[in-house]
Coordinates of C-alpha atoms in Angstrom, one line a residue:
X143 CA -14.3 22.4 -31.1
X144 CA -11.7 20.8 -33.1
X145 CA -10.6 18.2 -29.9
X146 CA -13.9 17.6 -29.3
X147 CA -14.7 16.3 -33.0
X148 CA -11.6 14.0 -33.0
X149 CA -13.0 12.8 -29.5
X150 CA -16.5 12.1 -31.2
X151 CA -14.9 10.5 -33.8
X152 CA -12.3 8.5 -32.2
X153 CA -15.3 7.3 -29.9
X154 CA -17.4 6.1 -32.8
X155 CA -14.4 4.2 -34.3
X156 CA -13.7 2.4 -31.3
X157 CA -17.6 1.7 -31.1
X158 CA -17.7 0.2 -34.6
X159 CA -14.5 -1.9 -33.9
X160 CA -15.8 -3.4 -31.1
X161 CA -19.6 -3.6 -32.3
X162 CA -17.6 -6.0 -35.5
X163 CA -15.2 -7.8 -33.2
X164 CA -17.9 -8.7 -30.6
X165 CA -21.4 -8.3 -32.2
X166 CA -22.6 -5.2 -30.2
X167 CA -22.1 -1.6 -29.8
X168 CA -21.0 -1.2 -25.9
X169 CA -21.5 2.8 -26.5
X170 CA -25.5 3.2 -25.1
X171 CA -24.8 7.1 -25.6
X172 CA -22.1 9.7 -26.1
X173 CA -22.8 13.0 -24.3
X174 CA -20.4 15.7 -25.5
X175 CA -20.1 18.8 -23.3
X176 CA -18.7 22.4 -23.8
X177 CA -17.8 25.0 -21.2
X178 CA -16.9 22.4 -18.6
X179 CA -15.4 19.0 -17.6
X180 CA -17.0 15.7 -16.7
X181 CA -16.7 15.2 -12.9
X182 CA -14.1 16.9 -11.5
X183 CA -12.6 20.0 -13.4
X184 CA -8.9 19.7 -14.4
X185 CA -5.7 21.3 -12.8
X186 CA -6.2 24.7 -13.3
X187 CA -9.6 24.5 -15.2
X188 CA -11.4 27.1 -12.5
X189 CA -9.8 30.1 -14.1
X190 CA -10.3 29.2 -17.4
X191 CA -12.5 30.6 -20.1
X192 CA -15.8 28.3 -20.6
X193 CA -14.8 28.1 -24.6
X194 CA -11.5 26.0 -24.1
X195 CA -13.0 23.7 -21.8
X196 CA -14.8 20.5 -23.3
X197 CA -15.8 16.8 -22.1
X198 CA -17.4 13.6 -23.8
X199 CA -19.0 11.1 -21.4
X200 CA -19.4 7.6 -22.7
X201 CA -21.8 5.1 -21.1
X202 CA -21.0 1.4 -21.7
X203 CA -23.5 -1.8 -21.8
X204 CA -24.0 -3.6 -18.8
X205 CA -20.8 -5.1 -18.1
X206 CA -22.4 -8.5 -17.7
X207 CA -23.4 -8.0 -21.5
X208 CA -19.7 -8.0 -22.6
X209 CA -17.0 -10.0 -22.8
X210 CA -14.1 -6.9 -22.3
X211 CA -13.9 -4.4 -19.0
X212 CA -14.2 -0.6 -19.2
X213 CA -10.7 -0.6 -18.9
X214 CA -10.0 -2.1 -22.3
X215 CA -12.6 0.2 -24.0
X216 CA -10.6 3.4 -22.3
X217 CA -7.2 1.4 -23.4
X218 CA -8.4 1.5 -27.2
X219 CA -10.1 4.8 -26.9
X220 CA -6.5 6.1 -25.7
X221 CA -4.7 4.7 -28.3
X222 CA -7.3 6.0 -31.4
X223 CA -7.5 9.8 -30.5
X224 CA -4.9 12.0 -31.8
X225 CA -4.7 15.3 -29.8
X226 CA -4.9 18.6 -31.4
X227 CA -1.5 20.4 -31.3
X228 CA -2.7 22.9 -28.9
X229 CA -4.3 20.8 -26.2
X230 CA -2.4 22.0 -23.1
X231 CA -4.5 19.0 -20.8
X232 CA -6.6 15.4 -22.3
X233 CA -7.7 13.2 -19.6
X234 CA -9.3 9.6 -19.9
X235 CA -11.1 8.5 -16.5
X236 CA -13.0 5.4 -15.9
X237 CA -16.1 6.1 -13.3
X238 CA -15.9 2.7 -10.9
X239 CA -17.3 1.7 -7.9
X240 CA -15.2 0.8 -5.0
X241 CA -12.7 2.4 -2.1
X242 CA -12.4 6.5 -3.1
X243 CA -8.8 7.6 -4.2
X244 CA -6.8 7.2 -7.4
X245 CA -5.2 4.1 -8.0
X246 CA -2.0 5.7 -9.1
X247 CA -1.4 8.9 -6.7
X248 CA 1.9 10.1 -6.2
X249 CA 3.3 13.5 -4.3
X250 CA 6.8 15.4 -5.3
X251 CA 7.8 17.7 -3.1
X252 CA 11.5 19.1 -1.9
X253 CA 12.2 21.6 -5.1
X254 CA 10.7 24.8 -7.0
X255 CA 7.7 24.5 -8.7
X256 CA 9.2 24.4 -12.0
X257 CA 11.1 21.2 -11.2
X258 CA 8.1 19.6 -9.8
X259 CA 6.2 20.5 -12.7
X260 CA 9.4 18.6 -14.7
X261 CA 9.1 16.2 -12.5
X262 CA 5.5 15.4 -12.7
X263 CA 5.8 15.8 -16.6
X264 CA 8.2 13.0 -16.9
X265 CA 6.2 11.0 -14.6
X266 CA 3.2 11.3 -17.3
X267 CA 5.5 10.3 -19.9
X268 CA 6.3 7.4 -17.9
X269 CA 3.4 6.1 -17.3
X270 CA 1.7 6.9 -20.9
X271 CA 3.5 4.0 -22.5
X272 CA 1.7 1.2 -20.1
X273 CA -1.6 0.9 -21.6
X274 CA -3.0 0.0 -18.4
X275 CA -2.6 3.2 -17.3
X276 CA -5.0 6.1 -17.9
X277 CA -6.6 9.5 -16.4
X278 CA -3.0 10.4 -15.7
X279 CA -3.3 14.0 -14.2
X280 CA -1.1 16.2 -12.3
X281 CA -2.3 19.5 -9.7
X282 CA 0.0 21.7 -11.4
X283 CA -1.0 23.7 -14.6
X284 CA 0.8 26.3 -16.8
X285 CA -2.1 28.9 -16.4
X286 CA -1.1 32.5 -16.4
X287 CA 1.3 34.6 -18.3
X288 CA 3.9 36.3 -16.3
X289 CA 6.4 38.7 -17.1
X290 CA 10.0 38.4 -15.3
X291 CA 12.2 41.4 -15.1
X292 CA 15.7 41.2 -14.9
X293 CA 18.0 44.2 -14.0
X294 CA 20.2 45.4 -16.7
X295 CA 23.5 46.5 -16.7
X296 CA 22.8 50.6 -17.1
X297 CA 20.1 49.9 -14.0
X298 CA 22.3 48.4 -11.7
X299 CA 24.3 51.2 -12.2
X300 CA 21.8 54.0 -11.5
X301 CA 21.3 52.3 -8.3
X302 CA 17.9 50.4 -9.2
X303 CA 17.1 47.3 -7.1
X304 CA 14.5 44.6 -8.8
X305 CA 12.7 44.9 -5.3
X306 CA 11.9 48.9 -5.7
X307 CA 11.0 48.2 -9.2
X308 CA 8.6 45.4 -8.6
X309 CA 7.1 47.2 -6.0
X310 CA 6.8 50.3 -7.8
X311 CA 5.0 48.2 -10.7
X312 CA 3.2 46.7 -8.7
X313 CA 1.6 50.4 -7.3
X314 CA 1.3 51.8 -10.6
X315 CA -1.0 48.5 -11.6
X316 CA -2.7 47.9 -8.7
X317 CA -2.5 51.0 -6.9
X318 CA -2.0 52.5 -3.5
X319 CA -4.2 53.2 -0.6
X320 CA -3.7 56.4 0.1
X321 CA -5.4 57.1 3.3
X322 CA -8.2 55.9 5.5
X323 CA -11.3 57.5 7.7
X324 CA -14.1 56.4 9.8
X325 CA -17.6 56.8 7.9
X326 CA -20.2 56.2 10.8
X327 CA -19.7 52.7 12.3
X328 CA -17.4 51.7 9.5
X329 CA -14.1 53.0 7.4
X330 CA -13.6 54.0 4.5
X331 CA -10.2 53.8 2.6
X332 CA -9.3 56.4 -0.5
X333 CA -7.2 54.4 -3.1
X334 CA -5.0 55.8 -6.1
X335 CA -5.3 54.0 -9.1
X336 CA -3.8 54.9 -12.7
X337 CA -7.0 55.4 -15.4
X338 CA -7.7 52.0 -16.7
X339 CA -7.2 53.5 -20.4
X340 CA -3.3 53.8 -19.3
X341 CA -3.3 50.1 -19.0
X342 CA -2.4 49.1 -22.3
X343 CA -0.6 46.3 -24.0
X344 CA 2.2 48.7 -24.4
X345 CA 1.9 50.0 -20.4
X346 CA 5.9 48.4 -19.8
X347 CA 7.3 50.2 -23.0
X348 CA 6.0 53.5 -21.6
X349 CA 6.2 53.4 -18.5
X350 CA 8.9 55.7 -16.3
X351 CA 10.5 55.3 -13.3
X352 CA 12.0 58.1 -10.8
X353 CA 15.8 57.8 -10.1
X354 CA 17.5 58.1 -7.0
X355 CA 18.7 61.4 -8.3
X356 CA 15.2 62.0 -9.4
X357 CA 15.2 62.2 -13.1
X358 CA 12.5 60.1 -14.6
X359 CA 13.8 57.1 -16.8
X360 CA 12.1 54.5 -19.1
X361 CA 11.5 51.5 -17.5
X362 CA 12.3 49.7 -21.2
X363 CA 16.4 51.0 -20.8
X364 CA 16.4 49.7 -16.8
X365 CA 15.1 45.7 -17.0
X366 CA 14.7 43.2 -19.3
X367 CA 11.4 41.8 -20.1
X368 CA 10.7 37.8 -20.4
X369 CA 7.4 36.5 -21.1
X370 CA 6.8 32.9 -20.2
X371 CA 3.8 30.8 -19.1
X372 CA 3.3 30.4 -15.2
X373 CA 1.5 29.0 -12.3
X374 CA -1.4 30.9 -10.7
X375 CA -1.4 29.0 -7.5
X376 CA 1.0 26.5 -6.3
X377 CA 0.3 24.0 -3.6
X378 CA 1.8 23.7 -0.6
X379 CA 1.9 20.9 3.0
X380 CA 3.8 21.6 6.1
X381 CA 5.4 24.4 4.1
X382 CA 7.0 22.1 1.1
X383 CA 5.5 22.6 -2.4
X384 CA 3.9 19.6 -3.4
X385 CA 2.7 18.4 -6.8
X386 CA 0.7 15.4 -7.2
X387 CA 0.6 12.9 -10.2
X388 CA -3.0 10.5 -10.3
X389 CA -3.7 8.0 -12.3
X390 CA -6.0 4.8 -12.6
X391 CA -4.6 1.4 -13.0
X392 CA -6.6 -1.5 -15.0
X393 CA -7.0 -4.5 -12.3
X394 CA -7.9 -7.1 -15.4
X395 CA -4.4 -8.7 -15.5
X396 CA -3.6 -7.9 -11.3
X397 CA 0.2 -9.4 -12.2
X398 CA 0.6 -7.1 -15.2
X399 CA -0.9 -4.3 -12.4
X400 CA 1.8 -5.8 -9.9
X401 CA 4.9 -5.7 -12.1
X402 CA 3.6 -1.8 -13.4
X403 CA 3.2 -1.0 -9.6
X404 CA 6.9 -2.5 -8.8
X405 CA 8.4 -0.9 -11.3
X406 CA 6.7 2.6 -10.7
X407 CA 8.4 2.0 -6.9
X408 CA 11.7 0.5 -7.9
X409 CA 13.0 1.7 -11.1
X410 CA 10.8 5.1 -12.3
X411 CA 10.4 7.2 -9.1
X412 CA 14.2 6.3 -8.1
X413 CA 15.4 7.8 -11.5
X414 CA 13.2 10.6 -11.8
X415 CA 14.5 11.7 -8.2
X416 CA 18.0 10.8 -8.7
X417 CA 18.1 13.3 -11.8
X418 CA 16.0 16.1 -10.9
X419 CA 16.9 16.3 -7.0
X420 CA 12.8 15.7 -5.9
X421 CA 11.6 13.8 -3.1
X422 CA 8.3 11.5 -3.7
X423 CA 6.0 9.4 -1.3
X424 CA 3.0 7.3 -2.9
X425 CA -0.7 8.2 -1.8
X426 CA -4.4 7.4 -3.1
X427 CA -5.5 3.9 -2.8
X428 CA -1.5 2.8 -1.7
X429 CA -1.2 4.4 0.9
X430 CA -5.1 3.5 2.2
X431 CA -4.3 0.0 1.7
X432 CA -1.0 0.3 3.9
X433 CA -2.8 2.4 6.5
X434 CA -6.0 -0.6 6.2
X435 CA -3.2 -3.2 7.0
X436 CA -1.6 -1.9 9.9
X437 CA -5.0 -1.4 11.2
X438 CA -6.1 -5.0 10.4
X439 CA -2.8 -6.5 12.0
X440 CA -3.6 -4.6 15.0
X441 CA -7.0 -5.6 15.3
X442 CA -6.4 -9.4 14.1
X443 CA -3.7 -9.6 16.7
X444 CA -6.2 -8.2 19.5
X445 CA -8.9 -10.7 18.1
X446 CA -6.5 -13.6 18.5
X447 CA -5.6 -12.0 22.4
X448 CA -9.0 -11.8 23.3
X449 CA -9.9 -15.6 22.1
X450 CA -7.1 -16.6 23.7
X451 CA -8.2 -14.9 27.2
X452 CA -11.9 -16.5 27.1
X453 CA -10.1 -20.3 26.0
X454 CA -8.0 -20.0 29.3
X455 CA -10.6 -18.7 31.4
X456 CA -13.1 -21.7 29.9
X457 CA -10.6 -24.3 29.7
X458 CA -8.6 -23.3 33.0
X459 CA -5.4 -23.7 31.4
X460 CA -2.8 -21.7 29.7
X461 CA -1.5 -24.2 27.3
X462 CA -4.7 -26.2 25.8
X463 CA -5.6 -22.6 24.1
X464 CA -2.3 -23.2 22.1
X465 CA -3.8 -26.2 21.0
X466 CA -7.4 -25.0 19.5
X467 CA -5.8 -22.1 17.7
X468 CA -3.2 -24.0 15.9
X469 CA -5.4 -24.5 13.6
X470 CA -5.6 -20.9 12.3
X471 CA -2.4 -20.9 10.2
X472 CA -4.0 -23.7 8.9
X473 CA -7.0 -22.4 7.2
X474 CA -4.9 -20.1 6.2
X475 CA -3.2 -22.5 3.7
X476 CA -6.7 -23.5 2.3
X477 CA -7.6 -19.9 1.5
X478 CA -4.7 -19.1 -0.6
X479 CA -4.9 -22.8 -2.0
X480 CA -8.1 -21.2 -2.9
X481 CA -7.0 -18.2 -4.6
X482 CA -4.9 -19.8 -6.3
X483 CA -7.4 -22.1 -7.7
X484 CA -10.2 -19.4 -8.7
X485 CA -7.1 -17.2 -10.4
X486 CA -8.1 -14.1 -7.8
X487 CA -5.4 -11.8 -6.3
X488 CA -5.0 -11.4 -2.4
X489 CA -6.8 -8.4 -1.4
X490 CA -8.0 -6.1 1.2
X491 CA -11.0 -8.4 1.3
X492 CA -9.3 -11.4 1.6
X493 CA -7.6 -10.1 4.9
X494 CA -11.7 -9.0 5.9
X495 CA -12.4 -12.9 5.0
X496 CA -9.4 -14.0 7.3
X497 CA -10.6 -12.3 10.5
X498 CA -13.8 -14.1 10.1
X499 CA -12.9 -17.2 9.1
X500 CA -10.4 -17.2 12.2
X501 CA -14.0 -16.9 14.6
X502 CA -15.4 -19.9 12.9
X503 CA -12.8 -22.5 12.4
X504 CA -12.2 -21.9 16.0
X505 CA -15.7 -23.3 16.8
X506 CA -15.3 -26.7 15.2
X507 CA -11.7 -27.1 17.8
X508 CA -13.5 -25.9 20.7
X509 CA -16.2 -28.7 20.1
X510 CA -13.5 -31.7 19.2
X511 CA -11.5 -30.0 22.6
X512 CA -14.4 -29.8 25.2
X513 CA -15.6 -33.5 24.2
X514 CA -12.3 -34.7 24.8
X515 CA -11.7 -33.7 27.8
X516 CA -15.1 -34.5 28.9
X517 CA -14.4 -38.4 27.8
X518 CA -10.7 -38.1 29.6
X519 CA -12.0 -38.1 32.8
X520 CA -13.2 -41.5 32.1
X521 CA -10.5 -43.1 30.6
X522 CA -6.8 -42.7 29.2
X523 CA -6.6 -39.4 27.0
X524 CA -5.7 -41.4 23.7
X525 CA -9.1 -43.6 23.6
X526 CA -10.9 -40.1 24.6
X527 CA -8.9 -39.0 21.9
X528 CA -10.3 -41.0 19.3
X529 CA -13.8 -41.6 20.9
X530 CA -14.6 -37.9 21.1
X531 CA -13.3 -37.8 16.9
X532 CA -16.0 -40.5 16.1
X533 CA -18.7 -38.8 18.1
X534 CA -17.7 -35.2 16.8
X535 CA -17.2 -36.1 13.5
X536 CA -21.3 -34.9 12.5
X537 CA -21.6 -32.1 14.4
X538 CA -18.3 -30.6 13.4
X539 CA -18.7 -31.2 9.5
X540 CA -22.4 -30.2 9.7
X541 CA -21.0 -26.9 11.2
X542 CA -18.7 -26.3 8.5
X543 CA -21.2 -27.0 5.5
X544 CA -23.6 -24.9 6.3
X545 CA -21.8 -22.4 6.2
X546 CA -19.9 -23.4 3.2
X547 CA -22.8 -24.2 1.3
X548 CA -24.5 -21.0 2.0
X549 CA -21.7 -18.5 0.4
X550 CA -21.5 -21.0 -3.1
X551 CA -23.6 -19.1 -4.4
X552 CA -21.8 -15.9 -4.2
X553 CA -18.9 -18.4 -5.0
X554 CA -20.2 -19.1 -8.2
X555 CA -21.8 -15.8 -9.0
X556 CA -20.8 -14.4 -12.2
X557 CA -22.0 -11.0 -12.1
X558 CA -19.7 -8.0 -12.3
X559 CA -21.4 -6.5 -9.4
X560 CA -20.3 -9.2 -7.2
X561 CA -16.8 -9.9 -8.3
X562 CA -15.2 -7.6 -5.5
X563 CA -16.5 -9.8 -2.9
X564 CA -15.1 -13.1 -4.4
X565 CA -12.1 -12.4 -1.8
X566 CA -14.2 -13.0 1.0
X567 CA -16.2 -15.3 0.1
X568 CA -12.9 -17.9 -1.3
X569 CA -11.2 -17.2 2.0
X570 CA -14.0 -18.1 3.9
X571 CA -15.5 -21.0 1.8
X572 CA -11.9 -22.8 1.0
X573 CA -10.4 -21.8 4.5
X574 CA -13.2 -23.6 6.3
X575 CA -13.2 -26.5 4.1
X576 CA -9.5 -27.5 4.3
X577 CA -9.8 -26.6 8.1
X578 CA -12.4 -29.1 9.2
X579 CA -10.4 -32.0 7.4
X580 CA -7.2 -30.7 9.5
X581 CA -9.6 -30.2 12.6
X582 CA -10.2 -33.4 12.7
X583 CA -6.4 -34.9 12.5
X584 CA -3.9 -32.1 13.7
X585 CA -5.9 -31.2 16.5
X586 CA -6.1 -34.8 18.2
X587 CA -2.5 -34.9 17.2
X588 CA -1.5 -31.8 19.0
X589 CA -3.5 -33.5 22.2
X590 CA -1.3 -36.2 22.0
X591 CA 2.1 -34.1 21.6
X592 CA 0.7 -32.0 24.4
X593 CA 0.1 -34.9 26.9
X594 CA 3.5 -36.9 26.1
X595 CA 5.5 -33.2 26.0
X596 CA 3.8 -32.9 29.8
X597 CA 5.4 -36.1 30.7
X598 CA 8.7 -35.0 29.7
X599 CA 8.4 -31.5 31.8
X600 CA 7.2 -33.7 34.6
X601 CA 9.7 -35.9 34.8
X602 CA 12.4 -32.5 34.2
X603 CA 10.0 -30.8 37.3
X604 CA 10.4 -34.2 39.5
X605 CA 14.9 -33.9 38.7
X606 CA 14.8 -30.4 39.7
X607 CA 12.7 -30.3 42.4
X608 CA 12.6 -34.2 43.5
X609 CA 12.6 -35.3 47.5
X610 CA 16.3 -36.5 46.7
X611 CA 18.4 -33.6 46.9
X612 CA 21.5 -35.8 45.6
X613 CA 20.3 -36.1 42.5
X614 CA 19.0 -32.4 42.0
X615 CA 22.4 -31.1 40.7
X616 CA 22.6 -33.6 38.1
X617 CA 20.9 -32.3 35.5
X618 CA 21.9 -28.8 36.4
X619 CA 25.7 -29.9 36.0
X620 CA 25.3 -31.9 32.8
X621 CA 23.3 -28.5 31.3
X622 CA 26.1 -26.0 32.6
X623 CA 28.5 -29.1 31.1
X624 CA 26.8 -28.4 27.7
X625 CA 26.7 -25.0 27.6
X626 CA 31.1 -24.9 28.6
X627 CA 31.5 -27.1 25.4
X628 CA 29.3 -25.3 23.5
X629 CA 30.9 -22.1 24.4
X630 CA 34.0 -23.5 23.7
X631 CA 33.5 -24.9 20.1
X632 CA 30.3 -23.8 17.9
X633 CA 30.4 -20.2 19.8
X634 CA 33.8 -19.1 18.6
X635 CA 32.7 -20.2 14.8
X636 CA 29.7 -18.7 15.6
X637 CA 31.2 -15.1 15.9
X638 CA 33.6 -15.6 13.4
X639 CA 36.7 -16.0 15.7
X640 CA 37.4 -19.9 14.3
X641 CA 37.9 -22.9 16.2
X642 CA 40.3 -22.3 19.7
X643 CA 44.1 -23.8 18.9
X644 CA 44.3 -25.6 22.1
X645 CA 41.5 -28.2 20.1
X646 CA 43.7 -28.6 17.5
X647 CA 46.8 -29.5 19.4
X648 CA 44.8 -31.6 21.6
X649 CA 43.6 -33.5 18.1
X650 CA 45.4 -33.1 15.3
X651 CA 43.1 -35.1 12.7
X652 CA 40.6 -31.8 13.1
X653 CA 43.1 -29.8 11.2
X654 CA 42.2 -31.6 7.8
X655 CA 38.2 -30.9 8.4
X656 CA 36.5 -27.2 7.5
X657 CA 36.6 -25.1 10.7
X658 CA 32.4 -25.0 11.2
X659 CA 32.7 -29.0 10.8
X660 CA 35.6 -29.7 13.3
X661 CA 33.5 -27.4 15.9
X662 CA 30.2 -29.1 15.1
X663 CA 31.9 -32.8 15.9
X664 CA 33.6 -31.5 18.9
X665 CA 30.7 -29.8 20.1
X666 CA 28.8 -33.6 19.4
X667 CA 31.2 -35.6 20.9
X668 CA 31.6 -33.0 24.2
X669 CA 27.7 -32.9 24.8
X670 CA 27.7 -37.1 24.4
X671 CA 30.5 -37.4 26.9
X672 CA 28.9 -35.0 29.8
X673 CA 25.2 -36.9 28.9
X674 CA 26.7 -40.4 29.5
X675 CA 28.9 -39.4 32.8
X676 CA 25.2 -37.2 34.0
X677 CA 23.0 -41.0 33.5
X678 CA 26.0 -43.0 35.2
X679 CA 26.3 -40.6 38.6
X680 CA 22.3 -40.5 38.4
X681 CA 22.2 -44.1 38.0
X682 CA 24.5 -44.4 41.2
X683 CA 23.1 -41.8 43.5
X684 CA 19.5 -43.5 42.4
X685 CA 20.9 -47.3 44.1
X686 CA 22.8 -45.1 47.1
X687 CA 18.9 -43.6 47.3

């Protein structure tokens, strides 16, 4: 009753602040609860009694109808209640809407239960001072008594074991079963059980225990008796007790969230298990988010296979698909120029907004592509070039603005409701935009570079494999040349071994230069020497031809 009146009142303090800072109460009601929790029950709370349990749920205005997020109101609510001195567990969660997990949700495991429980306290502590954080929880509650025996001296002695006294306790409190007998279809079992009225306060001070030689003893003069709070039930994966800390993150600064997150991974978990000997691995909405990316590369890079398949397959070529998706990484730069502009984070969504954005920006190249190569079979590629950018130019902007006109409004949408899809919606509008301007130059650049980089593998094809068999080893010999000098000067620097001596006797001047240096001009000067004797012999085999 007492925690519950300082939460009343700390919740009505922070209401009146904020009703004299802003104008308006953002409480619309305050509904206090007693025998429970509010959503989930806490660690422990199942086994409870009703009377130490309590909860006060706080509904907020519309969050369109204030200036300051839920997150801030929990922040000031955390920092105004004082907790009674007897509180074992206070919790402050913020009910949101979006992917299920905690923000904050990490598992230590590798130790006893009391050192995870250390563990997961120092975490807590940790944490507490970042206002941003709040609803820090952890799975593991002090809540039992238990009583540990230990063995004392005058025991040991009469041959007492702490396993034949626990498990003689343990008869004596629970009982034994005695024997068993079928009763019709079914059994019946015939227990022996001390009268409850022997179960007293005092049951350990009075109780005796049989000796080997058979004498009865006081169980008082064979163990010691500690009394210390305990865990009913202790949690357990693949065998390895496992505690976990939760908590939830405020997203209104997403660098302050960042740097909290970094140093959580970095600097926190990396002391706490350097001192206490635990292992940890994060979970909750981390670990979805890794497990969301590693699905999304997989299925972008499918996506990008299978558009690449259907552009060879339409195009009958293996190369002018290169050219049409070029311009992905390119749209790329225009959705984080985007980002950047509207102040939003890189998200989950924005990745959603990529894969889509990669279907569409594709269309516009495909157009440009197809109508060139329809005009070069009528002329040289370079006027098809710039005829078929003319003659494209409409349908390829009117195919970007209607779509980038129809998400503006979600764009520009100011409601709280919509804020998580402001992602998508950048990536897509400011990704298409910037891509339709770079449609319309890189790709008829990247037909050029294609066509004058096919004349230069031509004309390597036609010295390979020309009708004059003379001047096939040409270039084959002046390549092999290149590859001796280069194995004889950069390669050596290269794996650390220095320049060769022999180059320095040979010329001395090199001496005075840095190693890499006098390898890079030798290298030069080799490769220029073999190039000019390769032209020469091909000039005179060409007049002998």
């Amino acid at each position: 009753l007492a925690m519950m009146a300082e939460l009343q009142r700390a919740a009505e303090a922070v209401g009146a602040r904020y009703a004299a800072e802003y104008g308006t109460d953002p409480v619309t009601y305050a509904l206090a609860e007693m025998g429970g929790n509010a959503g989930r029950g806490l660690a422990g709370a199942e086994i409870k009694d009703p009377d130490l349990l309590g909860a006060i749920s706080l509904e907020l205005i519309d969050a369109d109808a204030r200036p300051y997020s839920s997150f801030d109101f929990v922040r000031a609510l955390q920092d105004e209640v004082r907790p009674h001195p007897k509180v074992e567990s206070l919790s402050f969660r913020s009910w949101r809407a979006g992917p299920g997990g905690d923000a904050l949700d990490v598992q230590f495991f590798g130790a006893e239960a009391r050192v995870l429980k250390a563990a997961a306290e120092r975490l807590k502590a940790e944490l507490a001072r970042f206002g941003e954080v709040s609803a820090l929880e952890d799975s593991l509650a002090y809540d039992k008594e238990e009583a540990v025996l230990d063995l004392t001296a005058q025991g040991a002695a009469l041959g007492f074991t702490i396993e034949d006294l626990g498990r003689v306790l343990r008869h004596r409190i629970n009982g034994i079963e005695a024997a068993t007998y079928p009763e019709g279809p079914r059994s019946a079992a015939i227990r022996v059980e001390l009268p409850e009225a022997e179960l007293t306060a005092d049951f350990l001070d009075r109780m005796q225990v049989r000796s080997p030689e058979g004498v009865y003893l006081p169980l008082a003069d064979l163990v010691t008796v500690e009394r210390r709070t305990g865990f009913s039930s202790v949690r357990r994966e693949n065998g390895l007790r496992v505690v976990t800390v939760t908590g939830d993150l405020s997203e209104d600064d997403p660098a302050r969230a960042a740097e909290i997150s970094t140093r959580l991974k970095d600097a926190i978990l990396p002391g706490i298990e350097r001192d206490l000997g635990v292992s940890w691995r994060l979970g909750g909405l981390s670990e979805q988010e890794k497990d969301f990316l590693a699905d999304a590369r997989l299925g972008f890079g499918l996506c990008l296979v299978g558009i690449y398949l259907i552009l060879a397959w339409i195009f009958s070529s293996w190369t002018r698909p290169v050219v049409v998706m070029a311009i992905i990484p390119f749209g790329l730069v225009g959705a984080i120029w985007g980002h950047a502009q509207w102040d939003v984070p890189l998200s989950m969504f924005t990745v959603v907004g990529l894969i889509g954005m990669t279907g569409i920006i594709i269309n516009d190249s495909i157009v440009l592509v197809s109508t060139v190569d329809e005009y070069a079979d009528r002329r040289g590629l370079v006027p098809a070039i710039v005829d078929a950018t003319a003659d494209r130019l409409r349908p390829v902007v009117l195919t970007t603005l209607t779509t980038v006109l129809g998400l503006a409004p979600l764009l520009f949408e100011t409601s709280q409701q919509a804020q998580f899809l402001k992602p998508t919606v950048i990536t897509l509008v400011y990704g298409l935009g910037f891509g339709v301007g770079l449609v319309l130059l890189v790709v008829p650049s990247l037909l050029a570079m294609q066509q004058d980089l096919g004349r230069q593998v031509g004309a390597l094809r036609r010295a390979l494999g020309g009708r004059g068999r003379r001047a096939m080893p040409v270039p084959a010999r002046a390549a092999f040349g290149m590859a001796g000098v280069f194995s004889g000067t950069l390669l050596p620097e290269l794996l650390g071994g220095g320049l060769p001596g022999i180059w320095l006797a040979l010329v001395p001047p090199l001496a005075a230069l840095p190693a890499p240096l006098a390898a890079f001009i030798l290298f030069v000067c080799g490769s220029a020497l073999i190039l000019a004797l390769a032209i020469a012999v091909a000039l005179v085999e060409g007049r002998k031809s």
